[in-house]
Amino acid sequence: MERLRIPNLATYLPIAPSDLLLTAPIAARVLFGATPAGRVVQAAAFGVYAGSAAIDWAARADAKRVDFEATFGIDPLSPPDASEEDRREDIARLVETLDAGYQPMRIPRKELAEEVDRHLTEFLAELTGQRLETSAQVRQFMLAQMIFPFALGAADPLTGDVAIFKSVGVFEPHVIAHEFCHRKGYLKEVEAQVLAYLALAGSGDPVLEQSAYCERLDRQLWVLADRDTAKYNELLSETGLREELRSGFEFRHPTEQTYARLVGPFMKGAYDARMKLTGQNGLSDYDEGFTNFLLAIERET
Ligand SMILES: [Zn+2]
């Protein structure tokens, strides 16, 4: 099979080049004042960031993409609506499957990321006929975390850098797979949601399958709860989902702490607007669009 390697050099550096770029002007001023050395530091930070991005961009020119409409018969940006009954049935099915096959999460993040990357690469290769190989590195920190306190992870579309901010328990394989989809060039959120889900749900690995089903269950409940935390928790407790798994859902929609409560709504609005500017439907692509698409392609088959 045809093979293409994207170097993702930025992902192997100890600090994210995007963070270097953001902090270089302050660091240079503190360390060197208004001297030429300060300008050299800033130029070097820019060079590392832009250089890594340019190398990936050139390599990516030959990458093959999944054609969603040809493959699934449905555009993930405009799937047919699911009814409330569809959602409730889906929730019942997911809870039954999850309760019966519970898997404790024991794999360290580094190994998990390599496992997720392997399945995602294979899944995409089946659809495109090309093995698109990318880095399996995951950071613990990027400055984006301060800007988007509600996010679980982030990806820098230019360098392919990925960070997972929190320990996300059973959701971790899906969060990693979602960010790795961005790394492989699927920048739209609903595309990353759908490809991550399908790659994990069809992986044959019970830990990865569980994560995909948990993501789908969480998103279904969130839509059904009209994105209201109290209602979500009520619906969650009514599902009968076993305790080991249910406790892992509580952090997904927390009653927000001071900083996140102040910054969260504003940045969510800004993020929603940015998504719309890039041809997406907005934050609903993560949950409503994602679950509508899955239900629709399953109806087709
Ligand atoms: Zn994303």
PDB file of N, CA and C in Angstrom, residues 54-125:
ATOM      1  N   ALA A  54       6.076  24.421   7.724  1.00  0.00           N
ATOM      2  CA  ALA A  54       6.309  24.414   6.271  1.00  0.00           C
ATOM      3  C   ALA A  54       6.696  23.017   5.776  1.00  0.00           C
ATOM      4  N   ILE A  55       7.516  22.315   6.549  1.00  0.00           N
ATOM      5  CA  ILE A  55       7.932  20.959   6.169  1.00  0.00           C
ATOM      6  C   ILE A  55       6.699  20.041   6.094  1.00  0.00           C
ATOM      7  N   ASP A  56       5.831  20.128   7.118  1.00  0.00           N
ATOM      8  CA  ASP A  56       4.611  19.302   7.136  1.00  0.00           C
ATOM      9  C   ASP A  56       3.679  19.663   5.982  1.00  0.00           C
ATOM     10  N   TRP A  57       3.557  20.959   5.755  1.00  0.00           N
ATOM     11  CA  TRP A  57       2.651  21.437   4.714  1.00  0.00           C
ATOM     12  C   TRP A  57       3.076  20.893   3.355  1.00  0.00           C
ATOM     13  N   ALA A  58       4.391  20.893   3.089  1.00  0.00           N
ATOM     14  CA  ALA A  58       4.908  20.373   1.816  1.00  0.00           C
ATOM     15  C   ALA A  58       4.647  18.874   1.713  1.00  0.00           C
ATOM     16  N   ALA A  59       4.877  18.142   2.821  1.00  0.00           N
ATOM     17  CA  ALA A  59       4.681  16.689   2.807  1.00  0.00           C
ATOM     18  C   ALA A  59       3.202  16.354   2.595  1.00  0.00           C
ATOM     19  N   ARG A  60       2.332  17.192   3.130  1.00  0.00           N
ATOM     20  CA  ARG A  60       0.902  16.920   3.111  1.00  0.00           C
ATOM     21  C   ARG A  60       0.268  17.059   1.723  1.00  0.00           C
ATOM     22  N   ALA A  61       1.005  17.676   0.810  1.00  0.00           N
ATOM     23  CA  ALA A  61       0.447  17.912  -0.528  1.00  0.00           C
ATOM     24  C   ALA A  61      -0.003  16.607  -1.185  1.00  0.00           C
ATOM     25  N   ASP A  62       0.653  15.489  -0.865  1.00  0.00           N
ATOM     26  CA  ASP A  62       0.297  14.209  -1.486  1.00  0.00           C
ATOM     27  C   ASP A  62      -0.652  13.366  -0.635  1.00  0.00           C
ATOM     28  N   ALA A  63      -1.155  13.929   0.469  1.00  0.00           N
ATOM     29  CA  ALA A  63      -2.030  13.146   1.354  1.00  0.00           C
ATOM     30  C   ALA A  63      -3.395  12.923   0.714  1.00  0.00           C
ATOM     31  N   LYS A  64      -3.912  11.715   0.871  1.00  0.00           N
ATOM     32  CA  LYS A  64      -5.260  11.425   0.369  1.00  0.00           C
ATOM     33  C   LYS A  64      -6.248  11.585   1.516  1.00  0.00           C
ATOM     34  N   ARG A  65      -7.408  12.149   1.217  1.00  0.00           N
ATOM     35  CA  ARG A  65      -8.419  12.382   2.253  1.00  0.00           C
ATOM     36  C   ARG A  65      -9.618  11.457   2.069  1.00  0.00           C
ATOM     37  N   VAL A  66     -10.276  11.184   3.168  1.00  0.00           N
ATOM     38  CA  VAL A  66     -11.525  10.421   3.103  1.00  0.00           C
ATOM     39  C   VAL A  66     -12.575  11.297   2.413  1.00  0.00           C
ATOM     40  N   ASP A  67     -13.256  10.723   1.423  1.00  0.00           N
ATOM     41  CA  ASP A  67     -14.368  11.418   0.780  1.00  0.00           C
ATOM     42  C   ASP A  67     -15.642  10.951   1.494  1.00  0.00           C
ATOM     43  N   PHE A  68     -16.159  11.800   2.391  1.00  0.00           N
ATOM     44  CA  PHE A  68     -17.271  11.380   3.258  1.00  0.00           C
ATOM     45  C   PHE A  68     -18.516  11.015   2.474  1.00  0.00           C
ATOM     46  N   GLU A  69     -18.860  11.847   1.495  1.00  0.00           N
ATOM     47  CA  GLU A  69     -20.107  11.572   0.773  1.00  0.00           C
ATOM     48  C   GLU A  69     -19.996  10.308  -0.055  1.00  0.00           C
ATOM     49  N   ALA A  70     -18.819  10.091  -0.675  1.00  0.00           N
ATOM     50  CA  ALA A  70     -18.644   8.879  -1.481  1.00  0.00           C
ATOM     51  C   ALA A  70     -18.614   7.635  -0.589  1.00  0.00           C
ATOM     52  N   THR A  71     -18.011   7.752   0.596  1.00  0.00           N
ATOM     53  CA  THR A  71     -17.847   6.599   1.478  1.00  0.00           C
ATOM     54  C   THR A  71     -19.116   6.286   2.270  1.00  0.00           C
ATOM     55  N   PHE A  72     -19.740   7.329   2.821  1.00  0.00           N
ATOM     56  CA  PHE A  72     -20.861   7.104   3.743  1.00  0.00           C
ATOM     57  C   PHE A  72     -22.210   7.546   3.158  1.00  0.00           C
ATOM     58  N   GLY A  73     -22.161   8.253   2.040  1.00  0.00           N
ATOM     59  CA  GLY A  73     -23.409   8.730   1.422  1.00  0.00           C
ATOM     60  C   GLY A  73     -24.011   9.927   2.141  1.00  0.00           C
ATOM     61  N   ILE A  74     -23.305  10.475   3.121  1.00  0.00           N
ATOM     62  CA  ILE A  74     -23.855  11.594   3.898  1.00  0.00           C
ATOM     63  C   ILE A  74     -22.743  12.598   4.191  1.00  0.00           C
ATOM     64  N   ASP A  75     -23.080  13.889   4.067  1.00  0.00           N
ATOM     65  CA  ASP A  75     -22.132  14.940   4.417  1.00  0.00           C
ATOM     66  C   ASP A  75     -22.203  15.148   5.935  1.00  0.00           C
ATOM     67  N   PRO A  76     -21.083  14.967   6.661  1.00  0.00           N
ATOM     68  CA  PRO A  76     -21.157  15.103   8.118  1.00  0.00           C
ATOM     69  C   PRO A  76     -21.557  16.506   8.586  1.00  0.00           C
ATOM     70  N   LEU A  77     -21.457  17.497   7.692  1.00  0.00           N
ATOM     71  CA  LEU A  77     -21.860  18.850   8.091  1.00  0.00           C
ATOM     72  C   LEU A  77     -23.364  19.068   7.976  1.00  0.00           C
ATOM     73  N   SER A  78     -24.067  18.160   7.281  1.00  0.00           N
ATOM     74  CA  SER A  78     -25.529  18.315   7.200  1.00  0.00           C
ATOM     75  C   SER A  78     -26.232  16.958   7.229  1.00  0.00           C
ATOM     76  N   PRO A  79     -26.021  16.193   8.308  1.00  0.00           N
ATOM     77  CA  PRO A  79     -26.713  14.906   8.408  1.00  0.00           C
ATOM     78  C   PRO A  79     -28.183  15.129   8.756  1.00  0.00           C
ATOM     79  N   PRO A  80     -29.066  14.169   8.434  1.00  0.00           N
ATOM     80  CA  PRO A  80     -30.468  14.327   8.836  1.00  0.00           C
ATOM     81  C   PRO A  80     -30.600  14.339  10.358  1.00  0.00           C
ATOM     82  N   ASP A  81     -31.613  15.072  10.850  1.00  0.00           N
ATOM     83  CA  ASP A  81     -31.829  15.161  12.305  1.00  0.00           C
ATOM     84  C   ASP A  81     -32.258  13.821  12.886  1.00  0.00           C
ATOM     85  N   ALA A  82     -31.818  13.573  14.115  1.00  0.00           N
ATOM     86  CA  ALA A  82     -32.300  12.392  14.838  1.00  0.00           C
ATOM     87  C   ALA A  82     -33.434  12.840  15.757  1.00  0.00           C
ATOM     88  N   SER A  83     -34.411  11.960  15.962  1.00  0.00           N
ATOM     89  CA  SER A  83     -35.518  12.311  16.860  1.00  0.00           C
ATOM     90  C   SER A  83     -35.101  12.025  18.305  1.00  0.00           C
ATOM     91  N   GLU A  84     -35.903  12.524  19.241  1.00  0.00           N
ATOM     92  CA  GLU A  84     -35.625  12.269  20.655  1.00  0.00           C
ATOM     93  C   GLU A  84     -35.698  10.769  20.937  1.00  0.00           C
ATOM     94  N   GLU A  85     -36.635  10.119  20.268  1.00  0.00           N
ATOM     95  CA  GLU A  85     -36.784   8.673  20.449  1.00  0.00           C
ATOM     96  C   GLU A  85     -35.531   7.931  19.955  1.00  0.00           C
ATOM     97  N   ASP A  86     -35.014   8.349  18.784  1.00  0.00           N
ATOM     98  CA  ASP A  86     -33.758   7.763  18.264  1.00  0.00           C
ATOM     99  C   ASP A  86     -32.660   7.858  19.310  1.00  0.00           C
ATOM    100  N   ARG A  87     -32.566   9.038  19.925  1.00  0.00           N
ATOM    101  CA  ARG A  87     -31.496   9.258  20.913  1.00  0.00           C
ATOM    102  C   ARG A  87     -31.696   8.363  22.129  1.00  0.00           C
ATOM    103  N   ARG A  88     -32.917   8.302  22.605  1.00  0.00           N
ATOM    104  CA  ARG A  88     -33.168   7.476  23.797  1.00  0.00           C
ATOM    105  C   ARG A  88     -32.859   6.006  23.523  1.00  0.00           C
ATOM    106  N   GLU A  89     -33.233   5.529  22.344  1.00  0.00           N
ATOM    107  CA  GLU A  89     -32.933   4.126  21.988  1.00  0.00           C
ATOM    108  C   GLU A  89     -31.423   3.903  21.906  1.00  0.00           C
ATOM    109  N   ASP A  90     -30.735   4.875  21.298  1.00  0.00           N
ATOM    110  CA  ASP A  90     -29.286   4.767  21.156  1.00  0.00           C
ATOM    111  C   ASP A  90     -28.632   4.713  22.540  1.00  0.00           C
ATOM    112  N   ILE A  91     -29.108   5.557  23.445  1.00  0.00           N
ATOM    113  CA  ILE A  91     -28.572   5.598  24.815  1.00  0.00           C
ATOM    114  C   ILE A  91     -28.763   4.243  25.491  1.00  0.00           C
ATOM    115  N   ALA A  92     -29.951   3.684  25.363  1.00  0.00           N
ATOM    116  CA  ALA A  92     -30.235   2.387  26.011  1.00  0.00           C
ATOM    117  C   ALA A  92     -29.299   1.304  25.472  1.00  0.00           C
ATOM    118  N   ARG A  93     -29.108   1.294  24.151  1.00  0.00           N
ATOM    119  CA  ARG A  93     -28.215   0.306  23.524  1.00  0.00           C
ATOM    120  C   ARG A  93     -26.777   0.466  24.010  1.00  0.00           C
ATOM    121  N   LEU A  94     -26.326   1.724  24.041  1.00  0.00           N
ATOM    122  CA  LEU A  94     -24.937   1.989  24.454  1.00  0.00           C
ATOM    123  C   LEU A  94     -24.707   1.569  25.903  1.00  0.00           C
ATOM    124  N   VAL A  95     -25.667   1.891  26.773  1.00  0.00           N
ATOM    125  CA  VAL A  95     -25.515   1.555  28.194  1.00  0.00           C
ATOM    126  C   VAL A  95     -25.453   0.043  28.361  1.00  0.00           C
ATOM    127  N   GLU A  96     -26.284  -0.660  27.624  1.00  0.00           N
ATOM    128  CA  GLU A  96     -26.290  -2.123  27.726  1.00  0.00           C
ATOM    129  C   GLU A  96     -24.920  -2.694  27.322  1.00  0.00           C
ATOM    130  N   THR A  97     -24.411  -2.219  26.192  1.00  0.00           N
ATOM    131  CA  THR A  97     -23.106  -2.694  25.705  1.00  0.00           C
ATOM    132  C   THR A  97     -21.991  -2.351  26.690  1.00  0.00           C
ATOM    133  N   LEU A  98     -22.009  -1.107  27.178  1.00  0.00           N
ATOM    134  CA  LEU A  98     -20.942  -0.656  28.078  1.00  0.00           C
ATOM    135  C   LEU A  98     -20.975  -1.414  29.403  1.00  0.00           C
ATOM    136  N   ASP A  99     -22.175  -1.581  29.946  1.00  0.00           N
ATOM    137  CA  ASP A  99     -22.294  -2.283  31.235  1.00  0.00           C
ATOM    138  C   ASP A  99     -21.799  -3.721  31.126  1.00  0.00           C
ATOM    139  N   ALA A 100     -22.056  -4.343  29.984  1.00  0.00           N
ATOM    140  CA  ALA A 100     -21.695  -5.751  29.833  1.00  0.00           C
ATOM    141  C   ALA A 100     -20.195  -5.945  29.617  1.00  0.00           C
ATOM    142  N   GLY A 101     -19.537  -4.949  29.016  1.00  0.00           N
ATOM    143  CA  GLY A 101     -18.134  -5.184  28.624  1.00  0.00           C
ATOM    144  C   GLY A 101     -17.126  -4.291  29.310  1.00  0.00           C
ATOM    145  N   TYR A 102     -17.452  -3.848  30.542  1.00  0.00           N
ATOM    146  CA  TYR A 102     -16.594  -2.858  31.214  1.00  0.00           C
ATOM    147  C   TYR A 102     -15.102  -3.242  31.228  1.00  0.00           C
ATOM    148  N   GLN A 103     -14.257  -2.276  30.853  1.00  0.00           N
ATOM    149  CA  GLN A 103     -12.798  -2.456  30.854  1.00  0.00           C
ATOM    150  C   GLN A 103     -12.161  -1.359  31.697  1.00  0.00           C
ATOM    151  N   PRO A 104     -11.411  -1.721  32.748  1.00  0.00           N
ATOM    152  CA  PRO A 104     -10.680  -0.660  33.477  1.00  0.00           C
ATOM    153  C   PRO A 104      -9.573  -0.079  32.594  1.00  0.00           C
ATOM    154  N   MET A 105      -9.278   1.211  32.795  1.00  0.00           N
ATOM    155  CA  MET A 105      -8.244   1.886  31.982  1.00  0.00           C
ATOM    156  C   MET A 105      -6.900   1.740  32.673  1.00  0.00           C
ATOM    157  N   ARG A 106      -6.001   0.967  32.110  1.00  0.00           N
ATOM    158  CA  ARG A 106      -4.717   0.755  32.788  1.00  0.00           C
ATOM    159  C   ARG A 106      -3.506   1.119  31.916  1.00  0.00           C
ATOM    160  N   ILE A 107      -3.757   1.449  30.656  1.00  0.00           N
ATOM    161  CA  ILE A 107      -2.623   1.663  29.746  1.00  0.00           C
ATOM    162  C   ILE A 107      -2.070   3.075  29.916  1.00  0.00           C
ATOM    163  N   PRO A 108      -0.746   3.227  30.116  1.00  0.00           N
ATOM    164  CA  PRO A 108      -0.169   4.576  30.200  1.00  0.00           C
ATOM    165  C   PRO A 108      -0.414   5.359  28.907  1.00  0.00           C
ATOM    166  N   ARG A 109      -0.493   6.690  29.048  1.00  0.00           N
ATOM    167  CA  ARG A 109      -0.889   7.534  27.917  1.00  0.00           C
ATOM    168  C   ARG A 109      -0.016   7.344  26.677  1.00  0.00           C
ATOM    169  N   LYS A 110       1.300   7.207  26.875  1.00  0.00           N
ATOM    170  CA  LYS A 110       2.204   7.097  25.730  1.00  0.00           C
ATOM    171  C   LYS A 110       1.884   5.852  24.895  1.00  0.00           C
ATOM    172  N   GLU A 111       1.707   4.729  25.591  1.00  0.00           N
ATOM    173  CA  GLU A 111       1.376   3.477  24.881  1.00  0.00           C
ATOM    174  C   GLU A 111       0.003   3.566  24.235  1.00  0.00           C
ATOM    175  N   LEU A 112      -0.918   4.175  24.990  1.00  0.00           N
ATOM    176  CA  LEU A 112      -2.284   4.321  24.481  1.00  0.00           C
ATOM    177  C   LEU A 112      -2.276   5.145  23.191  1.00  0.00           C
ATOM    178  N   ALA A 113      -1.489   6.236  23.199  1.00  0.00           N
ATOM    179  CA  ALA A 113      -1.426   7.102  22.021  1.00  0.00           C
ATOM    180  C   ALA A 113      -0.886   6.329  20.819  1.00  0.00           C
ATOM    181  N   GLU A 114       0.103   5.463  21.044  1.00  0.00           N
ATOM    182  CA  GLU A 114       0.662   4.678  19.930  1.00  0.00           C
ATOM    183  C   GLU A 114      -0.363   3.691  19.399  1.00  0.00           C
ATOM    184  N   GLU A 115      -1.110   3.088  20.317  1.00  0.00           N
ATOM    185  CA  GLU A 115      -2.160   2.133  19.953  1.00  0.00           C
ATOM    186  C   GLU A 115      -3.276   2.821  19.140  1.00  0.00           C
ATOM    187  N   VAL A 116      -3.702   3.974  19.647  1.00  0.00           N
ATOM    188  CA  VAL A 116      -4.756   4.747  18.971  1.00  0.00           C
ATOM    189  C   VAL A 116      -4.287   5.145  17.574  1.00  0.00           C
ATOM    190  N   ASP A 117      -3.047   5.617  17.496  1.00  0.00           N
ATOM    191  CA  ASP A 117      -2.515   6.065  16.208  1.00  0.00           C
ATOM    192  C   ASP A 117      -2.480   4.909  15.204  1.00  0.00           C
ATOM    193  N   ARG A 118      -2.098   3.739  15.682  1.00  0.00           N
ATOM    194  CA  ARG A 118      -2.013   2.570  14.804  1.00  0.00           C
ATOM    195  C   ARG A 118      -3.393   2.230  14.217  1.00  0.00           C
ATOM    196  N   HIS A 119      -4.408   2.197  15.079  1.00  0.00           N
ATOM    197  CA  HIS A 119      -5.760   1.874  14.602  1.00  0.00           C
ATOM    198  C   HIS A 119      -6.311   2.954  13.679  1.00  0.00           C
ATOM    199  N   LEU A 120      -6.067   4.208  14.040  1.00  0.00           N
ATOM    200  CA  LEU A 120      -6.563   5.305  13.209  1.00  0.00           C
ATOM    201  C   LEU A 120      -5.895   5.279  11.832  1.00  0.00           C
ATOM    202  N   THR A 121      -4.586   5.058  11.817  1.00  0.00           N
ATOM    203  CA  THR A 121      -3.851   5.021  10.549  1.00  0.00           C
ATOM    204  C   THR A 121      -4.378   3.882   9.667  1.00  0.00           C
ATOM    205  N   GLU A 122      -4.607   2.720  10.278  1.00  0.00           N
ATOM    206  CA  GLU A 122      -5.121   1.578   9.511  1.00  0.00           C
ATOM    207  C   GLU A 122      -6.530   1.837   8.990  1.00  0.00           C
ATOM    208  N   PHE A 123      -7.359   2.414   9.858  1.00  0.00           N
ATOM    209  CA  PHE A 123      -8.742   2.692   9.466  1.00  0.00           C
ATOM    210  C   PHE A 123      -8.780   3.661   8.272  1.00  0.00           C
ATOM    211  N   LEU A 124      -7.994   4.734   8.348  1.00  0.00           N
ATOM    212  CA  LEU A 124      -7.985   5.717   7.255  1.00  0.00           C
ATOM    213  C   LEU A 124      -7.397   5.103   5.988  1.00  0.00           C
ATOM    214  N   ALA A 125      -6.382   4.233   6.165  1.00  0.00           N
ATOM    215  CA  ALA A 125      -5.758   3.603   4.993  1.00  0.00           C
ATOM    216  C   ALA A 125      -6.769   2.739   4.234  1.00  0.00           C
TER     217      ALA A 125
END
